[in-house]
Amino acid sequence: MQTIDRAKDLHLYRQVTDLINTNIESGTLRPGDRLPSLRRMSEQIGVSVPTVRQAYIELERQRRVESRPQSGFYVRAQSANRMVRPSTRLGAGPKPMPVACRTLMERVYDGLYQPGIVPLGIANPCMAHPAARGLHRTMKRVMSRVEERALGYAPTLGERRLRQQIAYRYLDTVGATVDPDDICITNGGQEALLLSLQAVAKPGDIIAVESPAYHGLLELIDSLGMLALEVETCPEEGVLLDSLAKTLDLHPVQACLFSTTLSNPLGVSMPDDKREALVRLLEDREVVLIEDDVYGELLFDGRRPRPAEFYAQSGRVLSCGSFSKTAAPGYRIGWLLTGGFRSPIERLKRSYSCSSGLLQQLTLSEFLASGDYDRYLKTLRPVLRQNAERMSALVAEHFPADTRTSRPVGGSVLWLELPRSVDSETLFDSAIRNGISIAPGLIFAPDRRYRNFIRLSFGHPWSERIEAAIAWLGAEVGRLTGH
Ligand SMILES: Cc1ncc(COP(=O)(O)O)c(C=O)c1O
């Protein structure tokens, strides 16, 4: 057993540094783990608090740990040299097209619900640390208070109290004033996207999307008979505005559908000045922007970027939000900032689904009002960050050396570029046979562009099964590449 030896001819802080490094190397302390507090460590090993502090600072200098304000010191993923950004440059002249991989998408969804599967293919951040107890308590309270009313229909645009709470949250987190009457509660973010597309475009219209783009979005565009057109997206700053301007010169784009915060699967967020420039560019050309903002609250550092809607001067920016990623996907509650399209959206909502579940709306409204939502998010984000670090470290350990990985700053997914010879559909098939679901890169573009990419989700309670699944995937990629 390694302990501190005062008789040894080595500074005490050096001995503490060695002790922690030994624990990191043996895997006792893993990427994302918090080091014991200074006081606790000093009591445990019998050295002074300043000595422990000096050791932690030394470990930070060695890049073994990082300090996080008001939180402590955390073990870093020891793989920074391999964590380069994946390449996603598009070849010249992408064309608007229908989605090409419908059957693969169906197989991906089927795989997710196989009994006993390790579900690395679904982006479900809040399930990493579910809010089940808090939400159940709140729902019981709501039921006991409003009884029969909670079983009835909600107004088409949604329960007013929830719309007020959402408006309050925009004010509180980004200083934006939103009229609750400009919010339509929807069945998840997906219905918000559907209503937006139907309100602003018709079959045959071209919808510009990021590349890579969330597969549910591509499927939706396709099912509405519209055409998806990819726009070059940079892994540091999101959609490239000069490429977008060229695309708009070449094609009669009806609307752009972009995620400005934590796009799925790249995990990229647009800097504020770029968001504003994006809105200006599209407003100048009278092109509608539908913003998919379902991950807006899930940056690990708790920052809440302003939605693009914040910068809009015309009514041509709509923004889609959801509680699926931050509270409960099964509640199916999202919302839409309707911009200048309130009346067509209200009409569409009424004709498609009448309204969204009232009991879930009342529960979420109370969850927000009590402060429980905010408190919950503060506990969820560090769990996601730790999972991201663990998954990144395991990928670095088990996948071939030329694998390239995104560096998520929030959300719940990792985007991997595998060696060129790997076909993600083949990998998907063998993973499913081995009880693991992954999202193959092929479903993130209308063509087969991301053949050798996969998306892995870390939105689950961490477990040895997940670790074993990542190790298996790494070995299988090695096998497919002939290593
Ligand atoms: C980028 C993106 N947009 C929208 C959705 C749909 O969200 P919801 O479950 O609220 O319908 C998802 C869900 O995975 C998503 O990842």
Short mmCIF file of C-alpha atoms and ligand atoms in Angstrom, two decimals:
data_model
loop_
_atom_site.label_atom_id
_atom_site.label_comp_id
_atom_site.label_asym_id
_atom_site.label_seq_id
_atom_site.Cartn_x
_atom_site.Cartn_y
_atom_site.Cartn_z
CA MET A 1 0.00 0.00 0.00
CA GLN A 2 1.37 3.40 -0.99
CA THR A 3 1.29 5.96 1.86
CA ILE A 4 2.97 9.21 2.75
CA ASP A 5 6.40 8.67 4.28
CA ARG A 6 7.70 11.72 6.13
CA ALA A 7 11.16 10.15 6.42
CA LYS A 8 11.48 9.90 2.66
CA ASP A 9 13.69 12.34 0.82
CA LEU A 10 10.89 13.60 -1.41
CA HIS A 11 8.72 16.68 -0.90
CA LEU A 12 5.40 15.80 0.71
CA TYR A 13 3.42 17.43 -2.11
CA ARG A 14 5.35 15.28 -4.59
CA GLN A 15 4.38 12.19 -2.64
CA VAL A 16 0.72 13.27 -2.74
CA THR A 17 1.03 13.86 -6.50
CA ASP A 18 2.52 10.37 -6.97
CA LEU A 19 -0.18 8.83 -4.84
CA ILE A 20 -2.94 10.31 -6.97
CA ASN A 21 -1.16 9.46 -10.21
CA THR A 22 -0.91 5.84 -9.03
CA ASN A 23 -4.66 5.82 -8.41
CA ILE A 24 -5.32 7.27 -11.86
CA GLU A 25 -3.07 4.73 -13.52
CA SER A 26 -4.70 1.80 -11.72
CA GLY A 27 -8.16 3.03 -12.73
CA THR A 28 -9.27 3.66 -9.13
CA LEU A 29 -9.67 7.29 -10.10
CA ARG A 30 -11.20 7.52 -13.55
CA PRO A 31 -11.73 10.32 -16.07
CA GLY A 32 -14.45 12.62 -14.76
CA ASP A 33 -14.03 11.53 -11.11
CA ARG A 34 -13.79 14.31 -8.55
CA LEU A 35 -10.70 14.24 -6.35
CA PRO A 36 -11.44 14.30 -2.61
CA SER A 37 -11.73 17.86 -1.29
CA LEU A 38 -8.52 19.46 0.01
CA ARG A 39 -9.68 19.13 3.60
CA ARG A 40 -10.80 15.54 3.26
CA MET A 41 -7.58 14.50 1.52
CA SER A 42 -5.50 16.26 4.12
CA GLU A 43 -7.32 14.39 6.91
CA GLN A 44 -7.14 11.05 5.11
CA ILE A 45 -3.40 11.06 4.46
CA GLY A 46 -2.23 13.25 7.33
CA VAL A 47 -0.66 16.19 5.49
CA SER A 48 -1.64 19.85 5.60
CA VAL A 49 -4.29 21.44 3.37
CA PRO A 50 -1.68 23.72 1.63
CA THR A 51 0.39 20.62 0.79
CA VAL A 52 -2.61 18.90 -0.81
CA ARG A 53 -3.43 22.12 -2.67
CA GLN A 54 0.15 22.27 -4.00
CA ALA A 55 -0.16 18.65 -5.15
CA TYR A 56 -3.46 19.32 -6.93
CA ILE A 57 -1.96 22.34 -8.67
CA GLU A 58 0.98 20.21 -9.77
CA LEU A 59 -1.43 17.57 -11.12
CA GLU A 60 -3.25 20.30 -12.99
CA ARG A 61 0.06 21.44 -14.48
CA GLN A 62 0.71 17.86 -15.54
CA ARG A 63 -2.75 17.90 -17.18
CA ARG A 64 -3.83 14.88 -15.14
CA VAL A 65 -6.65 16.82 -13.47
CA GLU A 66 -8.57 20.02 -14.14
CA SER A 67 -10.08 22.44 -11.65
CA ARG A 68 -13.69 23.49 -12.06
CA PRO A 69 -14.83 26.71 -10.40
CA GLN A 70 -16.70 26.16 -7.13
CA SER A 71 -16.67 22.43 -7.67
CA GLY A 72 -13.19 20.98 -7.17
CA PHE A 73 -10.55 19.06 -9.09
CA TYR A 74 -11.50 16.38 -11.62
CA VAL A 75 -9.52 13.67 -13.40
CA ARG A 76 -9.04 14.52 -17.09
CA ALA A 77 -9.39 12.09 -19.96
CA GLN A 78 -5.79 11.07 -20.74
CA SER A 79 -6.36 11.03 -24.44
CA ALA A 80 -6.15 14.65 -25.48
CA ASN A 81 -3.59 13.90 -28.18
CA ARG A 82 -6.08 11.69 -29.97
CA MET A 83 -9.12 13.88 -29.56
CA VAL A 84 -8.88 15.77 -32.79
CA ARG A 85 -12.01 17.06 -34.39
CA PRO A 86 -13.57 14.86 -37.05
CA SER A 87 -13.52 16.09 -40.60
CA THR A 88 -16.86 16.84 -42.22
CA ARG A 89 -16.06 18.87 -45.31
CA LEU A 90 -18.59 18.39 -48.04
CA GLY A 91 -17.56 17.82 -51.62
CA ALA A 92 -18.54 20.53 -54.08
CA GLY A 93 -22.18 21.07 -54.88
CA PRO A 94 -24.47 19.00 -52.64
CA LYS A 95 -27.91 18.61 -54.20
CA PRO A 96 -31.34 18.66 -52.60
CA MET A 97 -32.50 15.07 -52.23
CA PRO A 98 -34.89 12.70 -50.51
CA VAL A 99 -33.54 10.51 -47.73
CA ALA A 100 -31.81 7.38 -49.01
CA CYS A 101 -31.62 5.13 -45.96
CA ARG A 102 -35.17 4.66 -44.70
CA THR A 103 -34.85 0.95 -44.03
CA LEU A 104 -31.64 1.39 -42.04
CA MET A 105 -33.38 4.04 -39.90
CA GLU A 106 -36.18 1.57 -39.23
CA ARG A 107 -33.66 -1.06 -38.17
CA VAL A 108 -31.94 1.42 -35.86
CA TYR A 109 -35.24 2.21 -34.12
CA ASP A 110 -36.17 -1.50 -33.90
CA GLY A 111 -32.77 -2.28 -32.35
CA LEU A 112 -33.27 0.28 -29.59
CA TYR A 113 -36.20 -1.59 -28.16
CA GLN A 114 -34.75 -5.11 -28.20
CA PRO A 115 -34.87 -6.55 -24.68
CA GLY A 116 -31.56 -6.32 -22.84
CA ILE A 117 -29.88 -4.12 -25.46
CA VAL A 118 -27.09 -1.70 -24.44
CA PRO A 119 -28.74 1.37 -26.01
CA LEU A 120 -25.80 3.46 -27.23
CA GLY A 121 -27.86 4.47 -30.28
CA ILE A 122 -30.38 6.78 -28.62
CA ALA A 123 -29.79 10.40 -27.51
CA ASN A 124 -31.50 10.53 -24.14
CA PRO A 125 -29.48 12.84 -21.88
CA CYS A 126 -31.81 13.04 -18.88
CA MET A 127 -31.92 9.25 -18.59
CA ALA A 128 -28.30 9.39 -17.39
CA HIS A 129 -29.67 10.60 -14.08
CA PRO A 130 -33.48 10.41 -14.25
CA ALA A 131 -35.69 12.94 -12.48
CA ALA A 132 -38.20 10.16 -11.78
CA ARG A 133 -38.75 10.74 -8.07
CA GLY A 134 -39.15 14.50 -8.29
CA LEU A 135 -41.50 14.27 -11.26
CA HIS A 136 -43.63 11.53 -9.68
CA ARG A 137 -43.99 13.55 -6.49
CA THR A 138 -45.00 16.60 -8.48
CA MET A 139 -47.47 14.65 -10.60
CA LYS A 140 -49.11 13.17 -7.49
CA ARG A 141 -49.45 16.65 -6.01
CA VAL A 142 -51.01 17.93 -9.23
CA MET A 143 -53.46 15.02 -9.36
CA SER A 144 -54.54 15.48 -5.78
CA ARG A 145 -55.09 19.19 -6.35
CA VAL A 146 -56.79 19.39 -9.71
CA GLU A 147 -58.19 15.84 -10.02
CA GLU A 148 -60.68 15.59 -12.91
CA ARG A 149 -59.40 18.70 -14.66
CA ALA A 150 -55.99 17.06 -15.07
CA LEU A 151 -57.62 14.33 -17.15
CA GLY A 152 -59.26 16.74 -19.57
CA TYR A 153 -58.11 18.44 -22.77
CA ALA A 154 -55.63 21.29 -22.64
CA PRO A 155 -56.16 24.41 -24.78
CA THR A 156 -54.74 24.04 -28.30
CA LEU A 157 -51.73 26.29 -27.66
CA GLY A 158 -51.18 24.59 -24.30
CA GLU A 159 -51.75 25.19 -20.59
CA ARG A 160 -51.19 28.87 -19.96
CA ARG A 161 -49.24 28.32 -16.71
CA LEU A 162 -46.68 26.19 -18.54
CA ARG A 163 -46.35 28.73 -21.35
CA GLN A 164 -45.78 31.42 -18.71
CA GLN A 165 -43.15 29.28 -17.01
CA ILE A 166 -41.35 28.72 -20.32
CA ALA A 167 -41.48 32.46 -21.04
CA TYR A 168 -40.14 33.14 -17.53
CA ARG A 169 -37.27 30.73 -18.12
CA TYR A 170 -36.23 32.58 -21.30
CA LEU A 171 -36.25 35.81 -19.31
CA ASP A 172 -34.35 34.28 -16.42
CA THR A 173 -31.70 32.42 -18.43
CA VAL A 174 -31.08 34.62 -21.50
CA GLY A 175 -32.90 37.87 -20.77
CA ALA A 176 -35.34 37.36 -23.65
CA THR A 177 -38.92 38.58 -23.39
CA VAL A 178 -41.30 36.08 -24.97
CA ASP A 179 -45.08 36.53 -25.08
CA PRO A 180 -46.67 33.31 -23.68
CA ASP A 181 -49.23 33.63 -26.50
CA ASP A 182 -46.42 33.14 -29.01
CA ILE A 183 -45.64 29.72 -27.50
CA CYS A 184 -47.38 26.57 -28.70
CA ILE A 185 -47.00 23.47 -26.53
CA THR A 186 -46.34 20.42 -28.71
CA ASN A 187 -45.94 16.65 -28.52
CA GLY A 188 -42.19 16.78 -28.08
CA GLY A 189 -39.67 18.74 -30.10
CA GLN A 190 -40.48 16.53 -33.05
CA GLU A 191 -44.02 17.90 -33.38
CA ALA A 192 -42.65 21.43 -33.01
CA LEU A 193 -40.43 20.72 -36.03
CA LEU A 194 -43.34 19.20 -37.93
CA LEU A 195 -45.64 22.18 -37.28
CA SER A 196 -42.89 24.62 -38.24
CA LEU A 197 -42.14 22.87 -41.52
CA GLN A 198 -45.80 22.58 -42.42
CA ALA A 199 -46.46 26.22 -41.60
CA VAL A 200 -43.62 27.57 -43.74
CA ALA A 201 -43.09 25.09 -46.60
CA LYS A 202 -44.91 22.68 -48.90
CA PRO A 203 -44.06 19.37 -50.61
CA GLY A 204 -41.23 19.76 -53.11
CA ASP A 205 -39.68 22.70 -51.22
CA ILE A 206 -35.99 22.66 -50.32
CA ILE A 207 -35.02 22.70 -46.64
CA ALA A 208 -31.37 23.42 -45.83
CA VAL A 209 -29.92 21.31 -42.99
CA GLU A 210 -26.58 20.97 -41.24
CA SER A 211 -24.23 18.22 -42.29
CA PRO A 212 -24.34 15.86 -40.46
CA ALA A 213 -27.99 16.34 -39.40
CA TYR A 214 -30.21 14.66 -36.81
CA HIS A 215 -31.77 11.64 -38.54
CA GLY A 216 -35.27 12.35 -37.13
CA LEU A 217 -35.18 15.65 -38.92
CA LEU A 218 -34.18 14.10 -42.24
CA GLU A 219 -36.92 11.52 -41.91
CA LEU A 220 -39.46 14.25 -41.14
CA ILE A 221 -38.44 16.36 -44.15
CA ASP A 222 -38.68 13.27 -46.31
CA SER A 223 -42.09 12.22 -44.97
CA LEU A 224 -43.47 15.69 -45.80
CA GLY A 225 -42.31 15.29 -49.42
CA MET A 226 -39.72 18.06 -49.00
CA LEU A 227 -36.05 17.85 -50.04
CA ALA A 228 -33.11 18.12 -47.67
CA LEU A 229 -30.09 20.12 -48.80
CA GLU A 230 -26.92 19.83 -46.73
CA VAL A 231 -24.93 22.91 -45.79
CA GLU A 232 -21.28 22.67 -44.84
CA THR A 233 -20.93 22.63 -41.07
CA CYS A 234 -17.74 23.24 -39.19
CA PRO A 235 -17.15 21.26 -35.98
CA GLU A 236 -16.06 24.40 -34.12
CA GLU A 237 -18.72 26.94 -35.07
CA GLY A 238 -21.62 25.19 -36.80
CA VAL A 239 -22.99 26.07 -40.24
CA LEU A 240 -20.44 27.96 -42.37
CA LEU A 241 -22.12 31.22 -43.29
CA ASP A 242 -20.17 31.75 -46.52
CA SER A 243 -21.12 28.25 -47.70
CA LEU A 244 -24.70 28.95 -46.69
CA ALA A 245 -24.74 32.19 -48.69
CA LYS A 246 -23.45 30.29 -51.75
CA THR A 247 -26.05 27.58 -51.26
CA LEU A 248 -28.78 30.23 -51.12
CA ASP A 249 -27.41 31.75 -54.37
CA LEU A 250 -27.63 28.37 -56.09
CA HIS A 251 -30.88 26.90 -54.76
CA PRO A 252 -34.35 28.29 -53.98
CA VAL A 253 -34.21 27.31 -50.30
CA GLN A 254 -37.54 27.77 -48.54
CA ALA A 255 -36.30 27.36 -44.97
CA CYS A 256 -33.19 26.48 -43.01
CA LEU A 257 -33.52 24.01 -40.16
CA PHE A 258 -30.47 24.30 -37.90
CA SER A 259 -29.50 23.45 -34.31
CA THR A 260 -27.61 26.45 -33.01
CA THR A 261 -26.74 24.89 -29.64
CA LEU A 262 -25.30 21.38 -29.37
CA SER A 263 -26.27 20.10 -32.78
CA ASN A 264 -26.90 16.39 -33.00
CA PRO A 265 -24.61 14.48 -33.72
CA LEU A 266 -21.66 16.94 -33.98
CA GLY A 267 -22.34 18.63 -30.64
CA VAL A 268 -21.31 22.01 -32.02
CA SER A 269 -22.70 25.35 -30.78
CA MET A 270 -22.63 28.57 -32.76
CA PRO A 271 -20.93 31.52 -31.05
CA ASP A 272 -23.39 34.37 -30.27
CA ASP A 273 -22.05 36.73 -32.95
CA LYS A 274 -22.45 34.00 -35.58
CA ARG A 275 -26.01 33.30 -34.52
CA GLU A 276 -26.79 36.95 -34.97
CA ALA A 277 -25.05 37.02 -38.37
CA LEU A 278 -27.00 33.91 -39.40
CA VAL A 279 -30.30 35.59 -38.56
CA ARG A 280 -29.27 38.77 -40.45
CA LEU A 281 -28.23 36.73 -43.52
CA LEU A 282 -31.52 34.82 -43.64
CA GLU A 283 -33.70 37.84 -42.87
CA ASP A 284 -31.99 39.81 -45.67
CA ARG A 285 -32.87 37.00 -48.08
CA GLU A 286 -36.33 36.42 -46.63
CA VAL A 287 -35.55 32.78 -45.85
CA VAL A 288 -37.23 31.26 -42.79
CA LEU A 289 -35.06 29.88 -39.98
CA ILE A 290 -36.45 27.00 -37.94
CA GLU A 291 -34.18 26.60 -34.97
CA ASP A 292 -33.96 23.20 -33.29
CA ASP A 293 -33.05 24.24 -29.75
CA VAL A 294 -33.87 21.09 -27.81
CA TYR A 295 -30.37 20.89 -26.26
CA GLY A 296 -30.12 24.58 -25.33
CA GLU A 297 -30.02 23.90 -21.58
CA LEU A 298 -27.46 21.12 -21.67
CA LEU A 299 -24.04 22.71 -21.97
CA PHE A 300 -21.91 21.07 -19.27
CA ASP A 301 -20.86 24.44 -17.88
CA GLY A 302 -24.51 25.48 -17.41
CA ARG A 303 -24.28 28.44 -19.82
CA ARG A 304 -27.52 28.96 -21.72
CA PRO A 305 -26.79 30.49 -25.14
CA ARG A 306 -29.38 32.82 -26.60
CA PRO A 307 -31.61 31.15 -29.15
CA ALA A 308 -31.39 32.67 -32.65
CA GLU A 309 -34.99 33.85 -32.13
CA PHE A 310 -33.54 36.40 -29.69
CA TYR A 311 -31.92 38.25 -32.62
CA ALA A 312 -34.90 38.13 -34.99
CA GLN A 313 -36.43 41.35 -36.26
CA SER A 314 -38.86 39.77 -38.70
CA GLY A 315 -41.32 37.03 -37.75
CA ARG A 316 -39.36 34.56 -39.86
CA VAL A 317 -37.48 32.80 -37.06
CA LEU A 318 -39.17 29.94 -35.20
CA SER A 319 -37.58 28.06 -32.32
CA CYS A 320 -38.33 24.51 -31.16
CA GLY A 321 -37.74 23.43 -27.55
CA SER A 322 -38.44 20.26 -25.59
CA PHE A 323 -38.50 18.75 -22.12
CA SER A 324 -37.53 15.38 -23.63
CA LYS A 325 -33.81 15.97 -23.18
CA THR A 326 -34.00 17.76 -19.85
CA ALA A 327 -36.79 16.04 -17.91
CA ALA A 328 -38.83 13.21 -19.42
CA PRO A 329 -38.89 12.05 -23.05
CA GLY A 330 -41.95 9.91 -22.31
CA TYR A 331 -44.05 12.95 -21.36
CA ARG A 332 -43.84 14.06 -25.00
CA ILE A 333 -43.91 17.76 -24.15
CA GLY A 334 -42.07 20.30 -26.26
CA TRP A 335 -42.86 23.79 -27.47
CA LEU A 336 -42.55 26.13 -30.38
CA LEU A 337 -41.89 29.87 -30.44
CA THR A 338 -44.19 30.59 -33.32
CA GLY A 339 -42.63 33.79 -34.69
CA GLY A 340 -44.99 35.34 -37.21
CA PHE A 341 -46.79 32.03 -37.81
CA ARG A 342 -49.03 31.77 -34.75
CA SER A 343 -52.36 31.34 -36.52
CA PRO A 344 -51.33 28.67 -39.08
CA ILE A 345 -49.50 26.83 -36.31
CA GLU A 346 -52.50 26.92 -33.98
CA ARG A 347 -54.70 25.61 -36.81
CA LEU A 348 -52.23 22.83 -37.65
CA LYS A 349 -51.85 21.84 -34.00
CA ARG A 350 -55.62 21.64 -33.60
CA SER A 351 -56.07 19.53 -36.70
CA TYR A 352 -53.19 17.10 -35.95
CA SER A 353 -53.42 16.45 -32.24
CA CYS A 354 -55.95 18.85 -30.72
CA SER A 355 -53.61 19.59 -27.81
CA SER A 356 -50.84 17.94 -25.76
CA GLY A 357 -51.29 15.94 -22.54
CA LEU A 358 -52.61 18.21 -19.80
CA LEU A 359 -51.39 16.18 -16.81
CA GLN A 360 -47.82 16.27 -18.12
CA GLN A 361 -48.10 20.00 -18.82
CA LEU A 362 -49.39 20.74 -15.32
CA THR A 363 -46.66 18.57 -13.81
CA LEU A 364 -43.89 20.27 -15.76
CA SER A 365 -45.31 23.69 -15.02
CA GLU A 366 -45.14 22.96 -11.30
CA PHE A 367 -41.71 21.32 -11.63
CA LEU A 368 -40.42 24.55 -13.18
CA ALA A 369 -42.23 26.89 -10.77
CA SER A 370 -40.93 25.10 -7.66
CA GLY A 371 -37.30 25.45 -8.77
CA ASP A 372 -36.97 21.64 -8.90
CA TYR A 373 -36.29 21.73 -12.66
CA ASP A 374 -33.36 24.08 -12.25
CA ARG A 375 -31.98 22.12 -9.32
CA TYR A 376 -32.33 18.91 -11.30
CA LEU A 377 -30.44 20.32 -14.31
CA LYS A 378 -27.62 21.37 -11.99
CA THR A 379 -27.21 17.75 -10.94
CA LEU A 380 -27.69 16.29 -14.44
CA ARG A 381 -24.98 18.32 -16.22
CA PRO A 382 -22.01 17.05 -14.15
CA VAL A 383 -23.20 13.46 -14.62
CA LEU A 384 -23.28 13.98 -18.39
CA ARG A 385 -19.87 15.58 -18.34
CA GLN A 386 -18.42 12.67 -16.38
CA ASN A 387 -20.03 10.16 -18.75
CA ALA A 388 -18.62 12.05 -21.75
CA GLU A 389 -15.13 11.91 -20.28
CA ARG A 390 -15.40 8.23 -19.46
CA MET A 391 -16.69 7.36 -22.89
CA SER A 392 -14.03 9.45 -24.65
CA ALA A 393 -11.31 7.80 -22.58
CA LEU A 394 -12.60 4.31 -23.37
CA VAL A 395 -12.86 5.08 -27.07
CA ALA A 396 -9.26 6.31 -26.99
CA GLU A 397 -8.22 3.12 -25.23
CA HIS A 398 -10.06 0.55 -27.34
CA PHE A 399 -10.60 1.94 -30.86
CA PRO A 400 -7.91 1.95 -33.56
CA ALA A 401 -5.49 4.85 -33.32
CA ASP A 402 -6.81 6.63 -36.40
CA THR A 403 -10.33 6.96 -34.97
CA ARG A 404 -11.33 10.61 -34.60
CA THR A 405 -13.74 11.79 -31.95
CA SER A 406 -15.80 14.90 -31.28
CA ARG A 407 -15.24 16.69 -27.99
CA PRO A 408 -18.71 17.28 -26.63
CA VAL A 409 -19.22 20.36 -24.45
CA GLY A 410 -22.73 19.27 -23.57
CA GLY A 411 -25.58 16.95 -24.55
CA SER A 412 -25.20 13.19 -24.59
CA VAL A 413 -23.52 12.03 -27.78
CA LEU A 414 -20.06 11.35 -29.15
CA TRP A 415 -19.51 11.45 -32.94
CA LEU A 416 -16.77 9.13 -34.16
CA GLU A 417 -14.99 9.01 -37.49
CA LEU A 418 -13.72 5.45 -37.93
CA PRO A 419 -10.99 4.29 -40.31
CA ARG A 420 -12.21 4.71 -43.91
CA SER A 421 -12.57 1.00 -44.58
CA VAL A 422 -15.24 0.55 -41.90
CA ASP A 423 -18.85 0.45 -43.06
CA SER A 424 -21.04 1.65 -40.17
CA GLU A 425 -23.96 -0.48 -41.36
CA THR A 426 -21.85 -3.67 -41.07
CA LEU A 427 -20.70 -2.55 -37.63
CA PHE A 428 -24.32 -1.77 -36.67
CA ASP A 429 -25.44 -5.28 -37.70
CA SER A 430 -22.73 -7.10 -35.78
CA ALA A 431 -23.25 -4.83 -32.74
CA ILE A 432 -26.99 -5.59 -32.70
CA ARG A 433 -26.22 -9.31 -32.86
CA ASN A 434 -24.08 -8.75 -29.76
CA GLY A 435 -26.74 -6.83 -27.84
CA ILE A 436 -25.43 -3.30 -28.51
CA SER A 437 -27.25 -0.57 -30.41
CA ILE A 438 -25.31 2.23 -32.08
CA ALA A 439 -26.39 4.95 -34.52
CA PRO A 440 -24.58 4.37 -37.85
CA GLY A 441 -23.33 7.54 -39.57
CA LEU A 442 -25.27 6.65 -42.72
CA ILE A 443 -28.54 7.91 -41.21
CA PHE A 444 -27.19 11.43 -40.56
CA ALA A 445 -27.17 12.61 -44.18
CA PRO A 446 -29.53 12.17 -47.12
CA ASP A 447 -26.78 10.43 -49.12
CA ARG A 448 -24.25 7.86 -47.85
CA ARG A 449 -21.70 10.51 -46.90
CA TYR A 450 -21.03 9.40 -43.31
CA ARG A 451 -20.46 5.72 -44.11
CA ASN A 452 -17.52 5.34 -41.73
CA PHE A 453 -18.96 7.37 -38.84
CA ILE A 454 -20.99 6.33 -35.82
CA ARG A 455 -22.75 8.17 -33.00
CA LEU A 456 -22.54 6.79 -29.46
CA SER A 457 -24.74 8.02 -26.66
CA PHE A 458 -23.54 8.49 -23.08
CA GLY A 459 -27.01 9.44 -21.82
CA HIS A 460 -27.36 6.42 -19.53
CA PRO A 461 -26.46 5.65 -15.94
CA TRP A 462 -22.82 4.59 -16.25
CA SER A 463 -22.24 0.84 -15.88
CA GLU A 464 -19.76 -1.94 -16.52
CA ARG A 465 -22.01 -3.15 -19.35
CA ILE A 466 -21.48 0.17 -21.12
CA GLU A 467 -17.73 -0.10 -20.60
CA ALA A 468 -17.72 -3.66 -21.95
CA ALA A 469 -19.85 -2.57 -24.94
CA ILE A 470 -17.38 0.20 -25.87
CA ALA A 471 -14.45 -2.20 -25.53
CA TRP A 472 -16.28 -4.71 -27.74
CA LEU A 473 -17.06 -2.06 -30.36
CA GLY A 474 -13.42 -0.95 -30.41
CA ALA A 475 -12.25 -4.54 -30.91
CA GLU A 476 -14.84 -5.10 -33.64
CA VAL A 477 -13.74 -1.96 -35.50
CA GLY A 478 -10.19 -3.27 -35.21
CA ARG A 479 -11.32 -6.61 -36.64
CA LEU A 480 -13.16 -4.91 -39.53
CA THR A 481 -10.04 -2.96 -40.39
CA GLY A 482 -7.92 -6.12 -40.30
CA HIS A 483 -5.92 -5.17 -37.16
C1 LIG B 1 -31.76 17.39 -32.51
C2 LIG B 1 -33.07 16.83 -32.06
N1 LIG B 1 -34.19 17.49 -32.36
C3 LIG B 1 -35.39 17.04 -31.98
C4 LIG B 1 -35.53 15.87 -31.29
C5 LIG B 1 -36.89 15.39 -30.93
O1 LIG B 1 -37.15 15.61 -29.58
P1 LIG B 1 -38.46 15.07 -28.86
O2 LIG B 1 -38.13 13.76 -28.24
O3 LIG B 1 -38.78 16.13 -27.86
O4 LIG B 1 -39.53 14.94 -29.88
C6 LIG B 1 -34.38 15.14 -30.96
C7 LIG B 1 -34.47 13.85 -30.25
O5 LIG B 1 -33.60 13.02 -30.30
C8 LIG B 1 -33.11 15.65 -31.34
O6 LIG B 1 -31.98 14.99 -31.04
#
